[in-house]
């Protein structure tokens, strides 16, 4: 279930409300007994509640439509602190429900005109939701990042062609300088290839442990401020019964490869619910 195209533009009335959907789970006795009223939800909205629809239940909140118009939401997206506040609130609701059973978390700002529209979408996509719930049941998501430290910066003085006694360049200095530059470039390329080989090796080992995996885009230093070279950004869906193996394997891979490996999780399996 993705955000409906008419969801935020649905109402021009400042007093209108819409149904915000956080996640979908199975309709079971355990689900019906869940008390989600204590979960804060999004700012300005009513109490978080359950919306049953046949064999599925949506976790929803009634929110002011005026808070989710295209103009307001675009402005919010440009404010990092504000969008993080909404993302944390969304994740807190999803995590609270996931603690009691499998859930399909929906994207931030998934909205419908009203409860009836949300129920209709649940009915239309029931098969896909049940497939996703079966896939993630008793599994969690683990994130792995592999880094290679940047090579030391060359000394400019050592790289510069030496002058001759008359202040000019010594014979052959230019060619030697070019050869040094080519050698430095070749070393950088070799280190890069070695790092990518390590990333592939780490990924292959972890895929052997996981039920499913996804390789994501690596982060550049300009984005993260981290000066290490990021060579693997991946996420793995691992059965709960094998969760204890993840940390041990990552530690062993770090020792074996010499790479810097960061492990995070377990998380609600956002990356493995598919386009629903």
Coordinates of C-alpha atoms in Angstrom, one line a residue, residues 3-240:
X3 CA 0.6 6.7 -0.4
X4 CA -2.6 7.3 -2.5
X5 CA -2.3 10.1 -5.1
X6 CA -5.4 11.8 -3.8
X7 CA -4.7 11.5 -0.1
X8 CA -3.1 14.8 0.8
X9 CA -4.9 16.8 -1.7
X10 CA -8.2 15.3 -0.7
X11 CA -9.5 18.1 1.5
X12 CA -9.4 21.8 1.3
X13 CA -11.2 22.3 4.6
X14 CA -9.1 23.3 7.5
X15 CA -11.3 21.2 9.8
X16 CA -11.2 18.0 7.7
X17 CA -9.5 14.9 8.9
X18 CA -7.9 11.9 7.1
X19 CA -6.9 8.4 8.1
X20 CA -3.2 7.9 8.5
X21 CA -2.1 4.2 8.2
X22 CA 1.1 3.1 10.0
X23 CA 1.1 -0.6 9.4
X24 CA -0.9 -3.7 8.7
X25 CA -1.0 -6.9 10.7
X26 CA -3.2 -10.0 10.9
X27 CA -6.6 -9.9 12.6
X28 CA -6.0 -12.3 15.5
X29 CA -7.0 -12.5 19.1
X30 CA -3.7 -11.1 20.1
X31 CA -4.1 -8.2 17.7
X32 CA -7.6 -7.4 19.0
X33 CA -6.3 -7.3 22.5
X34 CA -3.5 -4.8 21.7
X35 CA -3.8 -1.5 23.5
X36 CA -2.2 1.1 21.2
X37 CA -3.9 4.1 22.8
X38 CA -0.8 4.8 24.9
X39 CA 1.4 5.1 21.8
X40 CA 1.9 8.8 21.0
X41 CA 1.5 8.7 17.2
X42 CA 1.9 11.8 15.1
X43 CA 1.7 15.3 16.4
X44 CA -1.7 16.9 16.3
X45 CA -3.6 13.6 15.7
X46 CA -6.1 11.7 17.7
X47 CA -5.3 8.5 19.5
X48 CA -3.7 5.6 17.6
X49 CA -6.2 2.8 17.1
X50 CA -6.8 -0.4 15.3
X51 CA -9.0 -0.6 12.1
X52 CA -10.1 -4.3 11.5
X53 CA -11.0 -5.4 8.0
X54 CA -11.6 -9.1 7.6
X55 CA -8.4 -11.1 8.2
X56 CA -6.3 -7.9 8.3
X57 CA -6.0 -5.0 10.8
X58 CA -4.6 -1.6 10.0
X59 CA -2.9 0.5 12.7
X60 CA -4.2 4.0 12.1
X61 CA -4.6 7.5 13.4
X62 CA -7.0 10.3 12.5
X63 CA -5.0 13.4 11.6
X64 CA -5.8 16.9 10.4
X65 CA -5.8 17.0 6.6
X66 CA -4.4 20.5 6.7
X67 CA -1.1 19.0 8.2
X68 CA -0.6 16.9 5.1
X69 CA -1.4 19.1 2.1
X70 CA 1.3 18.9 -0.7
X71 CA 2.5 22.4 0.2
X72 CA 2.9 21.6 3.9
X73 CA 4.5 18.3 3.4
X74 CA 7.0 19.6 0.9
X75 CA 8.0 22.3 3.4
X76 CA 8.3 19.7 6.1
X77 CA 10.5 17.5 3.9
X78 CA 13.0 20.4 3.6
X79 CA 13.2 20.7 7.4
X80 CA 15.5 17.9 8.6
X81 CA 14.5 18.1 12.2
X82 CA 10.8 18.2 11.5
X83 CA 10.8 15.3 9.1
X84 CA 12.9 13.3 11.5
X85 CA 10.3 14.0 14.2
X86 CA 7.6 12.6 12.0
X87 CA 9.7 9.6 11.0
X88 CA 10.5 8.7 14.6
X89 CA 6.8 9.0 15.6
X90 CA 5.9 6.7 12.7
X91 CA 8.6 4.2 13.6
X92 CA 7.6 4.2 17.3
X93 CA 4.0 3.1 16.4
X94 CA 5.2 0.4 14.0
X95 CA 7.7 -0.9 16.5
X96 CA 5.1 -1.0 19.3
X97 CA 2.9 -3.2 17.2
X98 CA 5.7 -5.3 15.8
X99 CA 6.6 -6.3 19.3
X100 CA 3.5 -8.4 19.4
X101 CA 3.7 -10.1 15.9
X102 CA 4.5 -9.6 12.3
X103 CA 3.6 -6.3 10.6
X104 CA 3.9 -4.8 7.2
X105 CA 5.1 -1.2 7.9
X106 CA 3.8 1.3 5.4
X107 CA 5.7 4.4 4.1
X108 CA 5.7 7.7 5.9
X109 CA 2.6 9.7 5.1
X110 CA 0.3 6.9 3.8
X111 CA -3.1 8.5 4.0
X112 CA -6.7 7.9 3.0
X113 CA -9.8 10.1 2.9
X114 CA -11.4 8.1 5.6
X115 CA -11.6 4.7 7.3
X116 CA -13.8 3.2 4.5
X117 CA -11.1 4.1 1.9
X118 CA -8.4 2.4 4.0
X119 CA -10.6 -0.7 4.5
X120 CA -11.2 -0.8 0.8
X121 CA -7.5 -0.8 0.0
X122 CA -6.9 -3.5 2.6
X123 CA -9.4 -5.7 0.8
X124 CA -8.0 -4.9 -2.6
X125 CA -4.4 -5.8 -1.6
X126 CA -5.2 -8.6 0.9
X127 CA -3.3 -11.3 -0.9
X128 CA -0.2 -9.2 -1.1
X129 CA -0.4 -8.2 2.5
X130 CA -0.8 -11.9 3.6
X131 CA 2.2 -12.8 1.4
X132 CA 4.4 -10.1 3.0
X133 CA 3.3 -11.0 6.5
X134 CA 4.2 -14.7 5.9
X135 CA 7.6 -13.6 4.6
X136 CA 8.5 -11.5 7.6
X137 CA 6.9 -13.6 10.4
X138 CA 9.6 -14.5 13.0
X139 CA 12.2 -12.6 11.1
X140 CA 14.0 -9.3 11.7
X141 CA 16.1 -7.0 9.6
X142 CA 19.8 -6.4 10.2
X143 CA 21.9 -3.7 8.6
X144 CA 25.6 -4.2 7.7
X145 CA 28.0 -1.5 6.5
X146 CA 31.6 -2.2 5.5
X147 CA 34.2 0.5 5.3
X148 CA 37.8 0.8 4.2
X149 CA 39.8 3.6 5.7
X150 CA 41.0 6.3 3.3
X151 CA 44.6 5.9 2.2
X152 CA 47.0 8.5 3.7
X153 CA 47.2 11.7 1.7
X154 CA 50.5 11.9 -0.2
X155 CA 53.1 14.5 0.9
X156 CA 53.0 17.3 -1.7
X157 CA 56.6 18.1 -1.1
X158 CA 57.6 14.5 -1.8
X159 CA 55.6 14.4 -5.0
X160 CA 57.0 17.6 -6.4
X161 CA 59.8 17.3 -9.0
X162 CA 63.1 18.4 -7.4
X163 CA 64.7 21.6 -8.7
X164 CA 68.2 21.6 -10.1
X165 CA 71.0 23.9 -8.8
X166 CA 69.9 26.7 -11.1
X167 CA 66.4 26.7 -9.8
X168 CA 65.1 24.6 -12.7
X169 CA 64.2 21.0 -12.8
X170 CA 66.7 18.2 -12.6
X171 CA 67.1 16.0 -15.8
X172 CA 64.4 13.3 -15.9
X173 CA 62.5 14.8 -12.9
X174 CA 59.3 15.4 -14.9
X175 CA 59.2 11.8 -16.1
X176 CA 59.9 10.5 -12.6
X177 CA 57.1 12.8 -11.2
X178 CA 54.6 11.4 -13.8
X179 CA 55.6 7.8 -12.9
X180 CA 55.0 8.5 -9.2
X181 CA 51.6 9.9 -10.0
X182 CA 50.7 6.9 -12.1
X183 CA 52.0 4.6 -9.4
X184 CA 49.9 6.3 -6.8
X185 CA 46.8 6.1 -9.0
X186 CA 47.4 2.4 -9.6
X187 CA 47.7 1.8 -5.8
X188 CA 44.5 3.6 -5.2
X189 CA 42.7 1.5 -7.9
X190 CA 44.2 -1.7 -6.4
X191 CA 43.0 -0.8 -2.9
X192 CA 39.5 0.0 -4.3
X193 CA 39.3 -3.3 -6.1
X194 CA 40.4 -5.2 -3.0
X195 CA 37.8 -3.4 -0.9
X196 CA 35.1 -4.2 -3.3
X197 CA 36.2 -7.9 -3.3
X198 CA 36.0 -7.8 0.5
X199 CA 32.4 -6.3 0.3
X200 CA 31.3 -9.0 -2.1
X201 CA 32.8 -11.7 0.2
X202 CA 31.1 -10.3 3.3
X203 CA 27.8 -10.0 1.5
X204 CA 28.0 -13.6 0.2
X205 CA 28.7 -14.9 3.7
X206 CA 25.8 -13.0 5.2
X207 CA 23.4 -14.0 2.4
X208 CA 24.1 -17.6 3.4
X209 CA 22.7 -16.9 6.8
X210 CA 19.8 -14.7 5.7
X211 CA 16.4 -15.6 4.2
X212 CA 16.6 -12.6 1.9
X213 CA 19.0 -9.6 1.4
X214 CA 19.2 -6.3 -0.3
X215 CA 22.3 -4.2 -1.3
X216 CA 21.7 -0.5 -0.9
X217 CA 23.5 2.5 -2.2
X218 CA 26.7 3.3 -0.3
X219 CA 27.1 6.7 1.4
X220 CA 29.6 9.3 0.3
X221 CA 31.7 11.3 2.7
X222 CA 29.8 14.5 1.6
X223 CA 26.6 13.0 2.8
X224 CA 27.7 11.4 6.1
X225 CA 30.7 13.4 7.0
X226 CA 32.5 10.1 7.5
X227 CA 35.9 10.1 5.8
X228 CA 36.1 6.3 5.6
X229 CA 35.4 4.7 2.2
X230 CA 32.0 3.0 2.3
X231 CA 32.1 -0.2 0.2
X232 CA 29.0 -2.1 1.3
X233 CA 25.6 -1.0 2.6
X234 CA 23.3 -4.0 2.8
X235 CA 20.4 -5.3 4.8
X236 CA 19.5 -8.9 5.7
X237 CA 16.3 -10.7 6.7
X238 CA 17.3 -13.2 9.3
X239 CA 15.1 -15.7 11.2
X240 CA 14.8 -15.0 14.9

